[in-house]
Coordinates of C-alpha atoms in Angstrom, one line a residue:
Chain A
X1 CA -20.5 2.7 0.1
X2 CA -17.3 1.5 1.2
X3 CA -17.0 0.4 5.2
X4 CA -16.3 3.5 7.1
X5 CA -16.4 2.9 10.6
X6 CA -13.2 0.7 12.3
X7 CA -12.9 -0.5 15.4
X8 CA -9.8 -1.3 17.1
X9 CA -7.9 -3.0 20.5
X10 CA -5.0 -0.8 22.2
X11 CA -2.4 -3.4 22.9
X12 CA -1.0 -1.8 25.7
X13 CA -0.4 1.3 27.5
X14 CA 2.3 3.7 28.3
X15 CA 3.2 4.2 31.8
X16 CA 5.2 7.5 31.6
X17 CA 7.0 9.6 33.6
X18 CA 4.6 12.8 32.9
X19 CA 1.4 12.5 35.4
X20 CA -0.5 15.4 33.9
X21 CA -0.8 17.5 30.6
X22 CA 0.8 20.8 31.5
X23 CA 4.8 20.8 30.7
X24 CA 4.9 17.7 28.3
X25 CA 6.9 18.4 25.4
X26 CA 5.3 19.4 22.5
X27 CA 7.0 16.6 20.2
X28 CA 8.7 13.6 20.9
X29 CA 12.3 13.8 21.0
X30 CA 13.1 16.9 22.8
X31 CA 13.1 15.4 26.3
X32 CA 15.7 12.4 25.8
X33 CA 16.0 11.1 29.3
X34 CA 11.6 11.4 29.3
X35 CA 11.5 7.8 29.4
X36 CA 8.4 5.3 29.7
X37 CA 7.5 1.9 29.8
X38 CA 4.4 0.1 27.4
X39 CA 2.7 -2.4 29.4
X40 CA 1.8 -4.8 27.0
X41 CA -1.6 -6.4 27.3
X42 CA -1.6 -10.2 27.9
X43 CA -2.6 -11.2 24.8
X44 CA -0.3 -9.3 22.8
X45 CA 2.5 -10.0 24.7
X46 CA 4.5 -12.3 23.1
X47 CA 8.0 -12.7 22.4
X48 CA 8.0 -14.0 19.1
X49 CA 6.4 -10.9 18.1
X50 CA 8.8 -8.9 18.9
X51 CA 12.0 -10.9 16.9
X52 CA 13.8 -8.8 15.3
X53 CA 12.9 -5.1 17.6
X54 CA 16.2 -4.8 19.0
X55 CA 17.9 -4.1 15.2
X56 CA 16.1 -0.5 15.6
X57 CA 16.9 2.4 17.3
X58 CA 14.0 4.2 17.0
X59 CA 10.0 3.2 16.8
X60 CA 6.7 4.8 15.7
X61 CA 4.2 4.7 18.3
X62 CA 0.3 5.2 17.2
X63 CA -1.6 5.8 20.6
X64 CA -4.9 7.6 21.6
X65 CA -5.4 11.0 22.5
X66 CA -7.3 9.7 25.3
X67 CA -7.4 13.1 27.6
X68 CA -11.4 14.2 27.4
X69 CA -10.2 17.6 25.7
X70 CA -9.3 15.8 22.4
X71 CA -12.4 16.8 20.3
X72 CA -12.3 17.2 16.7
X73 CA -12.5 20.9 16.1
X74 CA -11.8 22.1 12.2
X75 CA -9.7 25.4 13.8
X76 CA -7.2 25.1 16.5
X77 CA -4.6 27.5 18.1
X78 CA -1.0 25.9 18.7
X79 CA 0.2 26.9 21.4
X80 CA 3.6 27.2 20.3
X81 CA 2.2 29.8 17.5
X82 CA 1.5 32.2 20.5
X83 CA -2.4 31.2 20.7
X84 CA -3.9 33.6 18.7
X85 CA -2.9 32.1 15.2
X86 CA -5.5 29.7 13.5
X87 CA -4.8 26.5 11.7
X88 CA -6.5 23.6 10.2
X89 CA -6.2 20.9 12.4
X90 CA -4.9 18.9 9.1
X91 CA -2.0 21.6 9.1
X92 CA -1.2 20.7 13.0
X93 CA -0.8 17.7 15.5
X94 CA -3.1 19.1 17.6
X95 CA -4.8 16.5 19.4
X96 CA -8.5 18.1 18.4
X97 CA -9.0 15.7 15.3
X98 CA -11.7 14.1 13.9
X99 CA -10.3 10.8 14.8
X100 CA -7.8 11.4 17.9
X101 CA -5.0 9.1 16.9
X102 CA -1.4 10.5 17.9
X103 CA 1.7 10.1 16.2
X104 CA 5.4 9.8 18.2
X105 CA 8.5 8.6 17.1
X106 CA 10.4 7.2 20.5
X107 CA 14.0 6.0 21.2
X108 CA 13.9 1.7 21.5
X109 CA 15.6 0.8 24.9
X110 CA 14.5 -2.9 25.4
X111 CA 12.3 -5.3 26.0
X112 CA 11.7 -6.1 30.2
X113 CA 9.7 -9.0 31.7
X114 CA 8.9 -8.8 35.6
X115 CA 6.0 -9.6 37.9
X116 CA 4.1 -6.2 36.7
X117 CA 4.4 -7.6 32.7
X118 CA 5.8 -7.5 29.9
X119 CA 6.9 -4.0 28.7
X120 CA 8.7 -1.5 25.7
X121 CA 11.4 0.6 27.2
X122 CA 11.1 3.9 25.5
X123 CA 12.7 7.3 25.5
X124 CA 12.0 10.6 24.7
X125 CA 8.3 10.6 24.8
X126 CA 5.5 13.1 25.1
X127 CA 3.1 10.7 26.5
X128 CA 1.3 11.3 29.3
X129 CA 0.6 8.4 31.8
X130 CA -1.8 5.9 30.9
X131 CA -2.2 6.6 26.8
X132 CA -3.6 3.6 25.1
X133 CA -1.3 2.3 22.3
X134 CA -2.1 1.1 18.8
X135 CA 0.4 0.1 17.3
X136 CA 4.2 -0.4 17.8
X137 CA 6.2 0.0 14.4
X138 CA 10.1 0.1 13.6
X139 CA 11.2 4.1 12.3
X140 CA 12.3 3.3 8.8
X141 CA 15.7 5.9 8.4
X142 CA 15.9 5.1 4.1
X143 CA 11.8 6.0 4.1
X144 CA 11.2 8.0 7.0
X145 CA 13.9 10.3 7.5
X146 CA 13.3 13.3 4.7
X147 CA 16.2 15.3 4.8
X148 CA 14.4 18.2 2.3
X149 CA 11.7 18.1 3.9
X150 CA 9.7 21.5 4.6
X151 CA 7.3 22.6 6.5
X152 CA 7.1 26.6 7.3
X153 CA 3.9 25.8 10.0
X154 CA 6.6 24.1 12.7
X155 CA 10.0 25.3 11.0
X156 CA 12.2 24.3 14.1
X157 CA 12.4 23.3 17.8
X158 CA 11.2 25.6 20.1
X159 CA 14.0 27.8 21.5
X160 CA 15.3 26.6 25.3
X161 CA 15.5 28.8 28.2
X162 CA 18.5 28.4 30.5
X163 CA 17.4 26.3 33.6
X164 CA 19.4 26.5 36.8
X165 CA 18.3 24.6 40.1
X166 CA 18.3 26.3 43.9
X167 CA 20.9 24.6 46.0
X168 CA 18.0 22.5 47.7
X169 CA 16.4 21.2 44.6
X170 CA 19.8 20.0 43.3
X171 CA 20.5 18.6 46.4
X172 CA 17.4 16.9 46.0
X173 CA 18.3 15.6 42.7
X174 CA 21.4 13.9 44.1
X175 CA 19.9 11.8 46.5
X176 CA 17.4 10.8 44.1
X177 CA 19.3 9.9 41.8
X178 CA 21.4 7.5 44.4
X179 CA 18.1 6.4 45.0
X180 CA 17.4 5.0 41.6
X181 CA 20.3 4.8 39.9
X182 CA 18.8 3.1 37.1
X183 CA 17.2 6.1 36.0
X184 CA 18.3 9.0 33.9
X185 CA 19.5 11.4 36.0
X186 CA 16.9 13.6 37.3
X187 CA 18.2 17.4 36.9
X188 CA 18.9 16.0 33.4
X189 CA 14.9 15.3 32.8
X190 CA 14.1 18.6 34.7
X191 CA 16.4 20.3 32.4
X192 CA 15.2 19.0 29.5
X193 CA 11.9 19.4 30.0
X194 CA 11.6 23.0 31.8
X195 CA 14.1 24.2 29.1
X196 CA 11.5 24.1 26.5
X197 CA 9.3 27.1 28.3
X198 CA 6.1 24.7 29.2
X199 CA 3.8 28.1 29.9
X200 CA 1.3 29.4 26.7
X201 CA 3.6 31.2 25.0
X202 CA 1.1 34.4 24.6
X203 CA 1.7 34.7 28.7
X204 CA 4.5 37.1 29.8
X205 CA 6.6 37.1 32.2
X206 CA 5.3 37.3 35.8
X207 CA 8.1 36.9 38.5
X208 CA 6.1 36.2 41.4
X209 CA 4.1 33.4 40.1
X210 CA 4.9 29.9 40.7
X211 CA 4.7 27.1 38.5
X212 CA 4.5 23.4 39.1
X213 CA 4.2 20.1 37.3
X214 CA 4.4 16.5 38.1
X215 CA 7.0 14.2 36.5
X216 CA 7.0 10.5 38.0
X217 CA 6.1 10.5 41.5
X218 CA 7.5 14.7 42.0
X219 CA 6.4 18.1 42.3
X220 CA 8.6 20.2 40.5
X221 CA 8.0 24.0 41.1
X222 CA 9.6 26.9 39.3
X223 CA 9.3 30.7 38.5
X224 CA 11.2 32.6 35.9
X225 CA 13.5 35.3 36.2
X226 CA 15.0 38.2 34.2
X227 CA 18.9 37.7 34.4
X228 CA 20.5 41.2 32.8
X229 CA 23.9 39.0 31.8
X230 CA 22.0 36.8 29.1
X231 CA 20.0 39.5 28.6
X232 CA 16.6 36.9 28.5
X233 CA 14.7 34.9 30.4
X234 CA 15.8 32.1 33.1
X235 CA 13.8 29.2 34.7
X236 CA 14.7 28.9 38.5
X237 CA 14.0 25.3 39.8
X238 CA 12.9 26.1 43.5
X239 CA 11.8 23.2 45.2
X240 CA 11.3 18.9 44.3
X241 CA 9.4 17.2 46.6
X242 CA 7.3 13.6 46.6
X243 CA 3.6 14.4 45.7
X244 CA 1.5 13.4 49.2
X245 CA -0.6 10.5 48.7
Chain B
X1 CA -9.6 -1.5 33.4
X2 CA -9.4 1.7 31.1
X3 CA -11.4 1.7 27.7
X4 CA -9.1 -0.6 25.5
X5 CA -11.8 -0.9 22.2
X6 CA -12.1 2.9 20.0
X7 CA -13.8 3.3 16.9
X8 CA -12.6 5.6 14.1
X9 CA -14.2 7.0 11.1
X10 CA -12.5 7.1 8.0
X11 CA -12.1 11.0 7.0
X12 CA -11.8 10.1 3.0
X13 CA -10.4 7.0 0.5
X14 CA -7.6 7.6 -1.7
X15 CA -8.0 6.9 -5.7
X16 CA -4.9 5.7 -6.2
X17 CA -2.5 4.2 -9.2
X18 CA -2.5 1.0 -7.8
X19 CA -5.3 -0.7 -8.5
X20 CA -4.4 -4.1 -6.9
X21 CA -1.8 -5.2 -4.0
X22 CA 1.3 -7.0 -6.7
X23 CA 3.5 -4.1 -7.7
X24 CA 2.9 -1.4 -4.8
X25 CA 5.9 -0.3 -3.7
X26 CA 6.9 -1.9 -0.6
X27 CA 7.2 1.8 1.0
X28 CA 6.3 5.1 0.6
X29 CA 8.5 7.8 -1.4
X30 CA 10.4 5.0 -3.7
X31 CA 8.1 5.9 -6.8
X32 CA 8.0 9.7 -6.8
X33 CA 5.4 9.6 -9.8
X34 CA 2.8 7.0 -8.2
X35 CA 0.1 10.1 -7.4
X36 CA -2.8 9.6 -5.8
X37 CA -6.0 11.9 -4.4
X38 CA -7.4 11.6 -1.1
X39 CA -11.2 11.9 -1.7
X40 CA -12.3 13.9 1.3
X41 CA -15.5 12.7 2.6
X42 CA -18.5 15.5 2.7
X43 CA -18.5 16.4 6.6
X44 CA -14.5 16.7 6.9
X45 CA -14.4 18.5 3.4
X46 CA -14.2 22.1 4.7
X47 CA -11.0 24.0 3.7
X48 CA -10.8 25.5 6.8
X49 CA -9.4 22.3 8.6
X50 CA -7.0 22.1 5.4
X51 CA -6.0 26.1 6.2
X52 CA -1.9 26.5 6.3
X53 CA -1.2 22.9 4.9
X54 CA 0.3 24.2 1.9
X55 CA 3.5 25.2 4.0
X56 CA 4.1 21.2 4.3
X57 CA 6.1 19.7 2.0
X58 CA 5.2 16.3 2.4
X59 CA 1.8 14.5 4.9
X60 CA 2.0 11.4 7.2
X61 CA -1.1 9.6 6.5
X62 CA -2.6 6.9 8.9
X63 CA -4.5 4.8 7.0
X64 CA -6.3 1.2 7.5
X65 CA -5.0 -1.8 5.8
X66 CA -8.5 -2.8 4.0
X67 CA -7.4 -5.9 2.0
X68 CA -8.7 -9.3 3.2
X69 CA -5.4 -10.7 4.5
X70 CA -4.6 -8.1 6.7
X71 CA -4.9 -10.9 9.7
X72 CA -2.7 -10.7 13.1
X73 CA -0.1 -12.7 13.1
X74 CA 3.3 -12.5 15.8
X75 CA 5.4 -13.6 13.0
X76 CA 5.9 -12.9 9.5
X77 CA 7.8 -13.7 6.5
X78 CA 8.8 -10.0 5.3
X79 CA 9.1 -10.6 1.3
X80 CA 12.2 -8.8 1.0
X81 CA 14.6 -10.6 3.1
X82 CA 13.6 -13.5 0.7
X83 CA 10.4 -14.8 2.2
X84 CA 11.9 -17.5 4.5
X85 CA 13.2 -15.4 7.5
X86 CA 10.5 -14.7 10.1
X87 CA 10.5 -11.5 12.2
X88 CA 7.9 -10.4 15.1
X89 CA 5.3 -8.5 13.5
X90 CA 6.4 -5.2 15.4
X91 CA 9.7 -5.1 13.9
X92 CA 8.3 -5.0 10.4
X93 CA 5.9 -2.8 8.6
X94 CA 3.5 -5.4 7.9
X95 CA 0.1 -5.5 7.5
X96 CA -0.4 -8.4 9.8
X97 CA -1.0 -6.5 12.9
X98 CA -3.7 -6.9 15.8
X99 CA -4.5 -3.2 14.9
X100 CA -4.4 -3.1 10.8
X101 CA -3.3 0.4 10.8
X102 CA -0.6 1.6 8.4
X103 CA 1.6 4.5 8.1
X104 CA 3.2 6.4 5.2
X105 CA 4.4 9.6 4.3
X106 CA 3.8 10.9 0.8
X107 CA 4.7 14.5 -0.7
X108 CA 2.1 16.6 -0.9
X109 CA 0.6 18.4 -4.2
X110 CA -1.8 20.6 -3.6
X111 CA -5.7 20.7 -3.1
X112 CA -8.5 20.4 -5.3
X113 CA -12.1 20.3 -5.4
X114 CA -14.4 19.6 -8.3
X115 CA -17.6 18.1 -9.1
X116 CA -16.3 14.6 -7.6
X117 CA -15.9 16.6 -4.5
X118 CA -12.8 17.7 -2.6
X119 CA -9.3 16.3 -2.8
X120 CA -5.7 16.6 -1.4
X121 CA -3.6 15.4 -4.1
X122 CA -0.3 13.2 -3.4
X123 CA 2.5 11.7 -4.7
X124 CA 5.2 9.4 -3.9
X125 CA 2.1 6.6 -2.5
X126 CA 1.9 3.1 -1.8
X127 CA -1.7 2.7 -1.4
X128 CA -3.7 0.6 -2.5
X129 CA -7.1 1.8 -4.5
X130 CA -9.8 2.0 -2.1
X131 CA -7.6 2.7 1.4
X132 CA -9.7 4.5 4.0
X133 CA -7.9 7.5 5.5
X134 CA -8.2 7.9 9.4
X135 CA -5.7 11.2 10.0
X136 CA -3.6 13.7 7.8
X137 CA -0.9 15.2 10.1
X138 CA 2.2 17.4 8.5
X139 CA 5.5 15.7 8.7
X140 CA 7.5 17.8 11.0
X141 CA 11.3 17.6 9.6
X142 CA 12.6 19.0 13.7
X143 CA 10.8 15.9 15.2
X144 CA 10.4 13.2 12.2
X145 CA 13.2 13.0 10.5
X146 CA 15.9 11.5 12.5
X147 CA 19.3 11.2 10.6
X148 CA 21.3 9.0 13.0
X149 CA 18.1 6.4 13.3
X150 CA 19.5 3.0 12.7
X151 CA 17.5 0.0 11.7
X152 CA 19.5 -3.2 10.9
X153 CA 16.3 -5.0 9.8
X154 CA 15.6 -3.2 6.8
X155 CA 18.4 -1.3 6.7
X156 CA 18.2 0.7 2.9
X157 CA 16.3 1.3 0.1
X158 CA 15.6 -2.0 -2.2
X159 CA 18.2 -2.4 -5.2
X160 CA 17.1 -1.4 -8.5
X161 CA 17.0 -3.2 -11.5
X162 CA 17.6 -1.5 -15.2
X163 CA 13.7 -1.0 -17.1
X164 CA 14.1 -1.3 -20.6
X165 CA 10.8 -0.8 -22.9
X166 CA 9.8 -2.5 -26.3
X167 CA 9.4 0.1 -29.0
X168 CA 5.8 -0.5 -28.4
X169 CA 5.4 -0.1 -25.0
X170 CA 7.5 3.4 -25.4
X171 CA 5.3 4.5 -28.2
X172 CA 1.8 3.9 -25.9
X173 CA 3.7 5.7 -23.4
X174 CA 4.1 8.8 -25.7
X175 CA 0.5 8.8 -26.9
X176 CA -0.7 7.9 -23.7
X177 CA 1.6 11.6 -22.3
X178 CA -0.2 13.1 -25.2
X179 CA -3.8 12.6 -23.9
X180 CA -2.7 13.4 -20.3
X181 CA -0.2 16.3 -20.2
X182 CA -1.3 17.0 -16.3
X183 CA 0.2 13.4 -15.1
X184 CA 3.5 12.1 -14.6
X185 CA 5.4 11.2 -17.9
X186 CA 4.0 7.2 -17.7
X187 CA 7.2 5.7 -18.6
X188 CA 8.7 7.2 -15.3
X189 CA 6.0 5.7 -13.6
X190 CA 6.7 2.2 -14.9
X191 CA 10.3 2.3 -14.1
X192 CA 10.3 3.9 -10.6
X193 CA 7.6 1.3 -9.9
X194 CA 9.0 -1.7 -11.4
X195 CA 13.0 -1.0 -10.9
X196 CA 12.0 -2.2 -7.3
X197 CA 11.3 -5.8 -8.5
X198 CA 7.9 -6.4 -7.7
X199 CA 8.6 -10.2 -7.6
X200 CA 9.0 -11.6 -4.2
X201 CA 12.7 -12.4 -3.7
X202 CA 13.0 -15.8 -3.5
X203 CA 11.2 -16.2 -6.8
X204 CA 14.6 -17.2 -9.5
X205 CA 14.5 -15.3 -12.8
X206 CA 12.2 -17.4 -14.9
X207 CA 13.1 -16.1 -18.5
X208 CA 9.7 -17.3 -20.1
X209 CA 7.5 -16.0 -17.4
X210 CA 5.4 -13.0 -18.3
X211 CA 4.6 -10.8 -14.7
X212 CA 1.2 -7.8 -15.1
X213 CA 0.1 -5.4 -12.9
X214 CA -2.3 -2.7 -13.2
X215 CA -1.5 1.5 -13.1
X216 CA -4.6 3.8 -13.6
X217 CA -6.5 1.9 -16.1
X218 CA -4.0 0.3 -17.9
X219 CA -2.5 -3.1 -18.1
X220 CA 1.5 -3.5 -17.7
X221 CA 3.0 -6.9 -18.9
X222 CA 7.1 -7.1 -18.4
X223 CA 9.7 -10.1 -18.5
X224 CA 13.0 -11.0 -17.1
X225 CA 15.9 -11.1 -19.1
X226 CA 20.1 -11.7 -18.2
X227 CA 22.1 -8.7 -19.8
X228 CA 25.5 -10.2 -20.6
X229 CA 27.1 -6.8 -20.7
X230 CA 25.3 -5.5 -17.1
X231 CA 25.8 -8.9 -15.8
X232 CA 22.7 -9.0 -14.4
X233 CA 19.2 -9.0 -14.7
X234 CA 17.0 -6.3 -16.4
X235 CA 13.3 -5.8 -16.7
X236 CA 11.7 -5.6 -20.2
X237 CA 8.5 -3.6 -20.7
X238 CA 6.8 -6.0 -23.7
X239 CA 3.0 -4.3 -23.7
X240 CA 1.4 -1.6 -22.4
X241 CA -2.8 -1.4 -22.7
X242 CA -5.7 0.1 -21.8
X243 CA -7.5 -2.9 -19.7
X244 CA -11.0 -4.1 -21.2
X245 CA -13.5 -3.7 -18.6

């Protein structure tokens, strides 16, 4: 019987702007200012093998699904499919697989070198902080990128809800943005993220309950409101504030 | 320090066309009639975890790079930019990697079980014979397929060469069509898989040099020759036969 069992290193790990499960995107590449850092371990972190990483735009990242909730389970409910549809877990990229290896293609934004290591810039991720990585590869457009592709499971993006901010969170989101002007602005990630309706999608609207989630070093909390003009549903950002240590 | 060693289980091992590593396409999707079957193993083979994969038109697979030389290595000598450029092993697709893990998508065909046990059929592959599978995931066209990705380092498809065959070599290829109506015509097999030159680059046309590989069980011997009229260089098929094991 052939080997079956492999055992393997991560070579780094993804520092990432999203602290905690609830409101990451659902793929990579719908949050383009969600940006992240890998933290390359010692050992791997070597120039030289790098050469060449800064000809592509875009990289596959292989990572763990390291979260304890990622057991292999045969069934699974996405989310996105309103919870009460069942798939194979072949059919999905559900996280519940019999080996928990994720799959995310990521915007390249460089390579950085301080006193904390040597790191990946990336953007557009769905990683949550501290995800081991495999593997760094370069997205391959002539082999990769199948324009006739099909797939009638996850047919399109999910639709976006219009996101507006109170007068004190966008205040908020100026001086922060003074503050690190290195950064994508922050409404932008707000935007981008919230936009994509980060609740189950089998729950209904409730107007007087308040949601929150954690990106970087933030609270962000919102609720949703009926607005008669668009005739639909609207995310109302209502406050940002530093999470107490 | 988080957990930075995880083991995996292969899931199944494809049975593939390519019975050794000379001749595999260097990726995925360039020979649409190299099939393959993934041979599930027993405790994943349950058609439940396979349940709306049929909606996909094409699978990523994660699978481990199991031949010997498969050895880290920061640089590497990518054998179609000629063999004499280096590049870091992270901006290639090599095998060379601290984590031997490779990645390919492949169209999918459909699932069968039989005595031999339960299979998801593909096409399009670039596996070797014997490659454990760690993960099946669908492609998801929305997230994967990026049409303004841009990747200078291997930045199209490889050029094709002409494939002409020897009236013996075309007549096995009918017979052989005869005896297995179910498989791709074998003569498109050949020339999508040789069109790609299988010879590394650097290597000059050597008109008395006679190059074999192996497809299914069959032996495939082909020369080089200069076509005045194409000014350039074709491929002649010479023999096709069954190899004596």
């Amino acid at each position: 019987m052939p080997n079956r069992a492999f055992t393997f290193t991560a070579i780094g790990e993804v520092q990432s702007c999203f602290k905690e499960k609830f409101g990451i995107p659902r793929q990579p590449g719908l949050a383009p200012s969600a940006r992240a850092r890998i933290l390359i371990y010692p050992e791997f972190a070597r120039e030289e093998a790098f050469a060449g990483i800064e000809g592509c735009s875009h990289l596959w990242l292989q990572f763990v699904f390291h979260a304890n909730d990622a057991t292999w389970r045969p069934k699974v409910r996405p989310p996105r499919l309103g919870g009460n549809k069942t798939l194979g877990v072949f059919a999905t990229r559900s996280p519940n697989r019999p080996n928990p290896i994720g799959l995310s293609v990521v915007t390249f934004l460089g390579l950085t070198k301080d006193d904390a290591g040597f790191f990946v810039e990336i953007g557009g991720v769905d990683f949550l902080d501290g995800t081991p990585i495999l593997d760094i590869k370069p997205y391959v457009p002539y082999a990769d990128a199948i324009f006739d592709a099909r797939n009638t499971v996850a047919p399109e993006a999910p639709q976006l809800l219009p996101v507006l901010f109170s007068s004190e969170a966008a205040e908020f989101c100026v001086g922060e943005n003074q503050r690190h002007a290195s950064k994508s602005p922050l409404e932008n990630l707000i935007r981008e993220v919230l936009q994509q309706d980060p609740r189950p999608q089998y729950q209904a609207v409730d107007s007087g309950r308040i949601y929150g989630m954690r990106l970087w070093n933030l609270n962000v909390r919102w609720c949703y409101r009926e607005n008669a003009e668009l005739t639909g549903t609207e995310i109302y950002v209502m406050t940002i504030a530093p999470v107490a240590d």
